[in-house]
Structures are given as structure tokens and as C-alpha cells.
Amino acid sequence: MISVSLNEIYSETYKALRSVNIEWSLAKDCANKAKWLAQHGENFLGSILKTADLYQKQDITISINENTNEKPLASALVALLLVEYISANRITWEGYIDNTKFLIAAMGIVAEEQQIYLILEDEKKNIVAFTKDKTIHVKSNLDTNIPSYCFLREYDFIDRKNIKYKNLKKNKDVIKLNDKCWDRLQSMAFETYVPESEASKSGAGY
């Protein structure tokens, strides 16, 4: 295991995703969600590496409107955009999504900034997570990579019945990660650096 800071998680995740030609704004959003998950004690590293692989194979989509069970929405890349879209338009979104925990992270980030009330439900309309008073409450373990069908919307009232939810709280500034996975992420991030050459020197103002 290796200890890394939240800032390192953000910067290395961003650069690693850029190395596989993921648009800079999507890479930035994913890095923010990775940082949020780490800070709240949730796993993220293996899912980031898997997202990069699936993106290169074109087995995930970044289209909010066009997604399938075989090609689900890449939550790690577009969940923040999705949450902001739903909040701005006050609509219900439904579809297939990969790595639901990144959607939950996006809900937590936006709720903290805007104090909006969002609810995430599974295909049977069971509550998976909801935001309230700048915090997010979840029903189950976030560590899942299985694509699922879900609904996301704003709400006015929730009937929680007897289901217990846990409140995800910030509790970490330095994170311990699997060193082999971290090395792989860093090696991907390194590929985004421009090799030193006469052209790069001149462009840098040498």
C-alpha cells in the first residue's frame, strides 16, 4: 500500500484519463469524483483504470440519451454533467449506467455546493441514495462495477420506511492505495507529458 494526498489523486487521475484521449472537461470531472470518493473512504482506483479501458474499447458511452445494457453511460466521466442537467431542468432521468458510485459521488458534490434534493432509485424504484441538507445518504456498499438501470430525479418527500441509510462523511486527507494500481495510473499520467524536443522547447519559450 502507498499513501497519497487528495491533490495527487486529482492530478494523476486527470492526466491518466487525458492519456487515453478523454476530453479535458470529462477528465476533470472524473478527477473531482475520484477525489470525493477517496475523501469519503470509498474505493475508486480500480474503477478509474477500468473506465479508461472500457473507453478505449468503446464499451461505454458518454451520451446521456443513448445508452444500453451492453454500452452503459460512463458514470465516472459524465455523472456531474448528468446531475447538473437534471437539477437545471427538473426532470427525471432513467437509463443504464456503469459504476453507480461515481453518480453518487456527483450527487454528493452538487448537493454540498447547491443544497439540492436528489434521489437515486434502482430499476424496481427502491431508493439507493438521496441528498439532504448538503449531505448524501446511501443504502448499500458503493463498491460495485456492475452496470445497472436507474432513475435520478429531484424530490419533495421521501418515504424511507424502515430502511437504514448511512451518511457519507469526509474523513480522510491522506489515502492508502494499492501500489500496483497507483503505479499503473501514474504511468498513464506520465504519457500526457510532452517529450522534450527542439519544438517543445521553442513552444515553451526557451
PDB file of C-alpha atoms in Angstrom:
ATOM      1  CA  MET A   1       0.000   0.000   0.000  1.00  0.00           C
ATOM      2  CA  ILE A   2       1.083   3.568  -0.699  1.00  0.00           C
ATOM      3  CA  SER A   3      -0.053   6.840   0.898  1.00  0.00           C
ATOM      4  CA  VAL A   4      -1.148   9.645  -1.437  1.00  0.00           C
ATOM      5  CA  SER A   5      -2.806  13.020  -0.936  1.00  0.00           C
ATOM      6  CA  LEU A   6      -6.159  14.113  -2.334  1.00  0.00           C
ATOM      7  CA  ASN A   7      -4.399  16.591  -4.622  1.00  0.00           C
ATOM      8  CA  GLU A   8      -2.237  13.788  -6.026  1.00  0.00           C
ATOM      9  CA  ILE A   9      -5.347  11.694  -6.666  1.00  0.00           C
ATOM     10  CA  TYR A  10      -6.940  14.571  -8.558  1.00  0.00           C
ATOM     11  CA  SER A  11      -3.923  15.462 -10.700  1.00  0.00           C
ATOM     12  CA  GLU A  12      -2.839  11.912 -11.555  1.00  0.00           C
ATOM     13  CA  THR A  13      -6.387  10.811 -12.378  1.00  0.00           C
ATOM     14  CA  TYR A  14      -6.860  13.810 -14.645  1.00  0.00           C
ATOM     15  CA  LYS A  15      -3.599  13.230 -16.524  1.00  0.00           C
ATOM     16  CA  ALA A  16      -4.177   9.472 -16.800  1.00  0.00           C
ATOM     17  CA  LEU A  17      -7.569   9.972 -18.450  1.00  0.00           C
ATOM     18  CA  ARG A  18      -6.166  12.581 -20.811  1.00  0.00           C
ATOM     19  CA  SER A  19      -3.598   9.980 -21.930  1.00  0.00           C
ATOM     20  CA  VAL A  20      -6.422   7.912 -23.480  1.00  0.00           C
ATOM     21  CA  ASN A  21      -7.847  10.998 -25.232  1.00  0.00           C
ATOM     22  CA  ILE A  22     -10.738  11.622 -22.877  1.00  0.00           C
ATOM     23  CA  GLU A  23     -11.923  15.231 -23.230  1.00  0.00           C
ATOM     24  CA  TRP A  24     -10.301  17.519 -20.662  1.00  0.00           C
ATOM     25  CA  SER A  25     -13.610  18.621 -19.066  1.00  0.00           C
ATOM     26  CA  LEU A  26     -14.717  14.992 -18.581  1.00  0.00           C
ATOM     27  CA  ALA A  27     -11.293  14.047 -17.205  1.00  0.00           C
ATOM     28  CA  LYS A  28     -11.501  16.965 -14.778  1.00  0.00           C
ATOM     29  CA  ASP A  29     -14.976  15.948 -13.605  1.00  0.00           C
ATOM     30  CA  CYS A  30     -13.847  12.358 -13.107  1.00  0.00           C
ATOM     31  CA  ALA A  31     -10.823  13.513 -11.109  1.00  0.00           C
ATOM     32  CA  ASN A  32     -13.123  15.517  -8.835  1.00  0.00           C
ATOM     33  CA  LYS A  33     -15.326  12.474  -8.244  1.00  0.00           C
ATOM     34  CA  ALA A  34     -12.293  10.257  -7.577  1.00  0.00           C
ATOM     35  CA  LYS A  35     -11.082  12.781  -5.005  1.00  0.00           C
ATOM     36  CA  TRP A  36     -14.538  12.875  -3.390  1.00  0.00           C
ATOM     37  CA  LEU A  37     -14.749   9.078  -3.162  1.00  0.00           C
ATOM     38  CA  ALA A  38     -11.282   8.853  -1.660  1.00  0.00           C
ATOM     39  CA  GLN A  39     -12.069  11.552   0.877  1.00  0.00           C
ATOM     40  CA  HIS A  40     -15.196   9.665   1.925  1.00  0.00           C
ATOM     41  CA  GLY A  41     -13.365   6.359   2.353  1.00  0.00           C
ATOM     42  CA  GLU A  42     -14.667   4.698  -0.810  1.00  0.00           C
ATOM     43  CA  ASN A  43     -12.699   2.699  -3.391  1.00  0.00           C
ATOM     44  CA  PHE A  44     -12.155   4.347  -6.760  1.00  0.00           C
ATOM     45  CA  LEU A  45      -8.782   3.440  -8.256  1.00  0.00           C
ATOM     46  CA  GLY A  46      -9.651   0.123  -9.900  1.00  0.00           C
ATOM     47  CA  SER A  47     -12.811   1.666 -11.332  1.00  0.00           C
ATOM     48  CA  ILE A  48     -10.838   4.546 -12.883  1.00  0.00           C
ATOM     49  CA  LEU A  49      -8.490   2.111 -14.609  1.00  0.00           C
ATOM     50  CA  LYS A  50     -11.442   0.013 -15.811  1.00  0.00           C
ATOM     51  CA  THR A  51     -13.197   3.128 -17.145  1.00  0.00           C
ATOM     52  CA  ALA A  52     -10.104   4.038 -19.162  1.00  0.00           C
ATOM     53  CA  ASP A  53     -10.008   0.516 -20.637  1.00  0.00           C
ATOM     54  CA  LEU A  54     -13.728   0.488 -21.463  1.00  0.00           C
ATOM     55  CA  TYR A  55     -13.493   3.932 -23.057  1.00  0.00           C
ATOM     56  CA  GLN A  56     -10.678   2.800 -25.337  1.00  0.00           C
ATOM     57  CA  LYS A  57     -12.677  -0.291 -26.323  1.00  0.00           C
ATOM     58  CA  GLN A  58     -15.796   1.884 -26.853  1.00  0.00           C
ATOM     59  CA  ASP A  59     -17.757  -0.332 -24.453  1.00  0.00           C
ATOM     60  CA  ILE A  60     -19.190   2.663 -22.568  1.00  0.00           C
ATOM     61  CA  THR A  61     -20.907   5.804 -23.797  1.00  0.00           C
ATOM     62  CA  ILE A  62     -20.876   9.465 -22.756  1.00  0.00           C
ATOM     63  CA  SER A  63     -24.333  10.059 -24.254  1.00  0.00           C
ATOM     64  CA  ILE A  64     -26.979  10.855 -21.627  1.00  0.00           C
ATOM     65  CA  ASN A  65     -29.778   9.974 -24.043  1.00  0.00           C
ATOM     66  CA  GLU A  66     -28.335   6.939 -25.825  1.00  0.00           C
ATOM     67  CA  ASN A  67     -27.181   4.093 -23.567  1.00  0.00           C
ATOM     68  CA  THR A  68     -27.852   0.356 -23.349  1.00  0.00           C
ATOM     69  CA  ASN A  69     -27.092  -2.574 -21.081  1.00  0.00           C
ATOM     70  CA  GLU A  70     -24.282  -3.538 -23.457  1.00  0.00           C
ATOM     71  CA  LYS A  71     -22.971   0.046 -23.647  1.00  0.00           C
ATOM     72  CA  PRO A  72     -23.947   1.870 -20.432  1.00  0.00           C
ATOM     73  CA  LEU A  73     -23.399   5.511 -19.561  1.00  0.00           C
ATOM     74  CA  ALA A  74     -19.904   6.181 -18.218  1.00  0.00           C
ATOM     75  CA  SER A  75     -20.780   7.490 -14.770  1.00  0.00           C
ATOM     76  CA  ALA A  76     -17.134   8.162 -13.949  1.00  0.00           C
ATOM     77  CA  LEU A  77     -16.955  10.618 -16.850  1.00  0.00           C
ATOM     78  CA  VAL A  78     -20.367  12.301 -17.137  1.00  0.00           C
ATOM     79  CA  ALA A  79     -22.165  11.916 -13.783  1.00  0.00           C
ATOM     80  CA  LEU A  80     -21.572  15.545 -12.795  1.00  0.00           C
ATOM     81  CA  LEU A  81     -22.989  16.744 -16.102  1.00  0.00           C
ATOM     82  CA  LEU A  82     -25.975  14.439 -15.631  1.00  0.00           C
ATOM     83  CA  VAL A  83     -26.714  15.682 -12.115  1.00  0.00           C
ATOM     84  CA  GLU A  84     -26.426  19.327 -13.166  1.00  0.00           C
ATOM     85  CA  TYR A  85     -28.674  18.671 -16.191  1.00  0.00           C
ATOM     86  CA  ILE A  86     -31.376  17.105 -14.026  1.00  0.00           C
ATOM     87  CA  SER A  87     -31.145  19.874 -11.454  1.00  0.00           C
ATOM     88  CA  ALA A  88     -31.376  22.636 -14.070  1.00  0.00           C
ATOM     89  CA  ASN A  89     -34.290  21.101 -15.980  1.00  0.00           C
ATOM     90  CA  ARG A  90     -36.138  19.450 -13.067  1.00  0.00           C
ATOM     91  CA  ILE A  91     -36.674  16.207 -14.956  1.00  0.00           C
ATOM     92  CA  THR A  92     -36.411  12.509 -14.204  1.00  0.00           C
ATOM     93  CA  TRP A  93     -33.588  10.679 -15.956  1.00  0.00           C
ATOM     94  CA  GLU A  94     -33.534   6.940 -16.451  1.00  0.00           C
ATOM     95  CA  GLY A  95     -31.053   4.695 -18.175  1.00  0.00           C
ATOM     96  CA  TYR A  96     -28.242   2.157 -17.971  1.00  0.00           C
ATOM     97  CA  ILE A  97     -25.217   3.332 -16.051  1.00  0.00           C
ATOM     98  CA  ASP A  98     -21.765   1.960 -15.284  1.00  0.00           C
ATOM     99  CA  ASN A  99     -20.167   2.408 -11.856  1.00  0.00           C
ATOM    100  CA  THR A 100     -23.078   3.858  -9.923  1.00  0.00           C
ATOM    101  CA  LYS A 101     -20.779   5.033  -7.133  1.00  0.00           C
ATOM    102  CA  PHE A 102     -19.492   7.841  -9.364  1.00  0.00           C
ATOM    103  CA  LEU A 103     -23.074   9.038  -9.818  1.00  0.00           C
ATOM    104  CA  ILE A 104     -23.473   9.012  -6.036  1.00  0.00           C
ATOM    105  CA  ALA A 105     -20.243  10.996  -5.748  1.00  0.00           C
ATOM    106  CA  ALA A 106     -21.607  13.547  -8.232  1.00  0.00           C
ATOM    107  CA  MET A 107     -24.823  13.819  -6.219  1.00  0.00           C
ATOM    108  CA  GLY A 108     -22.759  14.457  -3.095  1.00  0.00           C
ATOM    109  CA  ILE A 109     -20.602  17.121  -4.760  1.00  0.00           C
ATOM    110  CA  VAL A 110     -23.527  19.056  -6.212  1.00  0.00           C
ATOM    111  CA  ALA A 111     -25.609  18.742  -3.034  1.00  0.00           C
ATOM    112  CA  GLU A 112     -22.763  20.187  -0.993  1.00  0.00           C
ATOM    113  CA  GLU A 113     -22.421  23.128  -3.376  1.00  0.00           C
ATOM    114  CA  GLN A 114     -26.093  23.820  -4.117  1.00  0.00           C
ATOM    115  CA  GLN A 115     -28.053  22.020  -1.371  1.00  0.00           C
ATOM    116  CA  ILE A 116     -30.355  20.343  -3.893  1.00  0.00           C
ATOM    117  CA  TYR A 117     -32.617  17.393  -3.068  1.00  0.00           C
ATOM    118  CA  LEU A 118     -31.940  14.423  -5.337  1.00  0.00           C
ATOM    119  CA  ILE A 119     -32.976  10.795  -5.159  1.00  0.00           C
ATOM    120  CA  LEU A 120     -31.440   7.796  -6.945  1.00  0.00           C
ATOM    121  CA  GLU A 121     -33.583   4.688  -7.422  1.00  0.00           C
ATOM    122  CA  ASP A 122     -32.861   1.275  -8.920  1.00  0.00           C
ATOM    123  CA  GLU A 123     -34.885  -0.437 -11.660  1.00  0.00           C
ATOM    124  CA  LYS A 124     -37.500  -1.523  -9.081  1.00  0.00           C
ATOM    125  CA  LYS A 125     -37.804   2.045  -7.742  1.00  0.00           C
ATOM    126  CA  ASN A 126     -36.014   1.141  -4.496  1.00  0.00           C
ATOM    127  CA  ILE A 127     -34.088   4.066  -3.035  1.00  0.00           C
ATOM    128  CA  VAL A 128     -30.328   3.688  -3.479  1.00  0.00           C
ATOM    129  CA  ALA A 129     -29.262   7.144  -2.290  1.00  0.00           C
ATOM    130  CA  PHE A 130     -30.609  10.615  -1.623  1.00  0.00           C
ATOM    131  CA  THR A 131     -29.240  14.048  -0.746  1.00  0.00           C
ATOM    132  CA  LYS A 132     -30.491  16.239   2.082  1.00  0.00           C
ATOM    133  CA  ASP A 133     -29.040  19.297   3.837  1.00  0.00           C
ATOM    134  CA  LYS A 134     -25.771  19.221   1.863  1.00  0.00           C
ATOM    135  CA  THR A 135     -25.145  15.563   2.735  1.00  0.00           C
ATOM    136  CA  ILE A 136     -25.740  12.271   0.930  1.00  0.00           C
ATOM    137  CA  HIS A 137     -27.236   9.127   2.421  1.00  0.00           C
ATOM    138  CA  VAL A 138     -26.756   5.718   0.822  1.00  0.00           C
ATOM    139  CA  LYS A 139     -28.399   2.353   1.333  1.00  0.00           C
ATOM    140  CA  SER A 140     -25.666  -0.046   0.298  1.00  0.00           C
ATOM    141  CA  ASN A 141     -21.995  -0.549  -0.473  1.00  0.00           C
ATOM    142  CA  LEU A 142     -20.786   1.721  -3.272  1.00  0.00           C
ATOM    143  CA  ASP A 143     -18.047  -0.647  -4.410  1.00  0.00           C
ATOM    144  CA  THR A 144     -19.763  -2.073  -7.488  1.00  0.00           C
ATOM    145  CA  ASN A 145     -18.757  -2.142 -11.141  1.00  0.00           C
ATOM    146  CA  ILE A 146     -21.929  -3.788 -12.433  1.00  0.00           C
ATOM    147  CA  PRO A 147     -23.941  -1.692 -14.922  1.00  0.00           C
ATOM    148  CA  SER A 148     -27.497  -1.132 -13.737  1.00  0.00           C
ATOM    149  CA  TYR A 149     -30.691   0.612 -14.747  1.00  0.00           C
ATOM    150  CA  CYS A 150     -31.625   3.509 -12.521  1.00  0.00           C
ATOM    151  CA  PHE A 151     -33.731   6.633 -12.093  1.00  0.00           C
ATOM    152  CA  LEU A 152     -32.466  10.017 -10.909  1.00  0.00           C
ATOM    153  CA  ARG A 153     -34.697  12.966 -10.040  1.00  0.00           C
ATOM    154  CA  GLU A 154     -35.362  15.779  -7.594  1.00  0.00           C
ATOM    155  CA  TYR A 155     -37.833  15.127  -4.775  1.00  0.00           C
ATOM    156  CA  ASP A 156     -40.014  16.884  -2.220  1.00  0.00           C
ATOM    157  CA  PHE A 157     -40.730  13.961   0.110  1.00  0.00           C
ATOM    158  CA  ILE A 158     -39.244  10.512   0.719  1.00  0.00           C
ATOM    159  CA  ASP A 159     -40.951   7.595   2.453  1.00  0.00           C
ATOM    160  CA  ARG A 160     -37.932   5.745   3.803  1.00  0.00           C
ATOM    161  CA  LYS A 161     -39.984   3.235   5.817  1.00  0.00           C
ATOM    162  CA  ASN A 162     -37.635   1.067   7.887  1.00  0.00           C
ATOM    163  CA  ILE A 163     -34.645   1.097   5.530  1.00  0.00           C
ATOM    164  CA  LYS A 164     -31.387   2.175   7.133  1.00  0.00           C
ATOM    165  CA  TYR A 165     -29.063   4.538   5.295  1.00  0.00           C
ATOM    166  CA  LYS A 166     -25.564   5.652   6.120  1.00  0.00           C
ATOM    167  CA  ASN A 167     -24.434   9.243   5.891  1.00  0.00           C
ATOM    168  CA  LEU A 168     -21.196   9.548   3.913  1.00  0.00           C
ATOM    169  CA  LYS A 169     -18.875  11.960   5.703  1.00  0.00           C
ATOM    170  CA  LYS A 170     -15.481  13.409   4.862  1.00  0.00           C
ATOM    171  CA  ASN A 171     -12.932  11.605   6.940  1.00  0.00           C
ATOM    172  CA  LYS A 172      -9.627  11.425   5.083  1.00  0.00           C
ATOM    173  CA  ASP A 173      -6.953  13.713   3.668  1.00  0.00           C
ATOM    174  CA  VAL A 174      -4.260  11.080   3.024  1.00  0.00           C
ATOM    175  CA  ILE A 175      -5.348   7.868   1.338  1.00  0.00           C
ATOM    176  CA  LYS A 176      -3.715   4.427   1.248  1.00  0.00           C
ATOM    177  CA  LEU A 177      -3.944   2.815  -2.183  1.00  0.00           C
ATOM    178  CA  ASN A 178      -2.817  -0.368  -3.863  1.00  0.00           C
ATOM    179  CA  ASP A 179       0.704   0.464  -5.046  1.00  0.00           C
ATOM    180  CA  LYS A 180       0.489  -1.574  -8.268  1.00  0.00           C
ATOM    181  CA  CYS A 181      -2.753   0.116  -9.358  1.00  0.00           C
ATOM    182  CA  TRP A 182      -1.347   3.510  -8.395  1.00  0.00           C
ATOM    183  CA  ASP A 183       1.822   2.807 -10.413  1.00  0.00           C
ATOM    184  CA  ARG A 184      -0.309   1.958 -13.441  1.00  0.00           C
ATOM    185  CA  LEU A 185      -2.294   5.182 -13.082  1.00  0.00           C
ATOM    186  CA  GLN A 186       0.917   7.193 -12.772  1.00  0.00           C
ATOM    187  CA  SER A 187       2.443   5.530 -15.817  1.00  0.00           C
ATOM    188  CA  MET A 188      -0.648   6.502 -17.811  1.00  0.00           C
ATOM    189  CA  ALA A 189      -0.438  10.042 -16.442  1.00  0.00           C
ATOM    190  CA  PHE A 190       3.220  10.258 -17.466  1.00  0.00           C
ATOM    191  CA  GLU A 191       2.197   9.667 -21.091  1.00  0.00           C
ATOM    192  CA  THR A 192       0.467  13.059 -21.150  1.00  0.00           C
ATOM    193  CA  TYR A 193       3.767  14.916 -20.741  1.00  0.00           C
ATOM    194  CA  VAL A 194       5.260  16.348 -23.942  1.00  0.00           C
ATOM    195  CA  PRO A 195       8.671  14.796 -24.660  1.00  0.00           C
ATOM    196  CA  GLU A 196      11.469  17.355 -24.615  1.00  0.00           C
ATOM    197  CA  SER A 197      12.467  18.358 -28.116  1.00  0.00           C
ATOM    198  CA  GLU A 198      13.513  21.419 -30.075  1.00  0.00           C
ATOM    199  CA  ALA A 199       9.846  22.013 -30.978  1.00  0.00           C
ATOM    200  CA  SER A 200       8.610  21.718 -27.405  1.00  0.00           C
ATOM    201  CA  LYS A 201      11.394  23.980 -26.142  1.00  0.00           C
ATOM    202  CA  SER A 202      10.544  26.676 -28.646  1.00  0.00           C
ATOM    203  CA  GLY A 203       6.862  26.382 -27.789  1.00  0.00           C
ATOM    204  CA  ALA A 204       7.673  26.739 -24.113  1.00  0.00           C
ATOM    205  CA  GLY A 205       9.580  29.984 -24.694  1.00  0.00           C
ATOM    206  CA  TYR A 206      13.164  28.714 -24.493  1.00  0.00           C
TER     207      TYR A 206
END
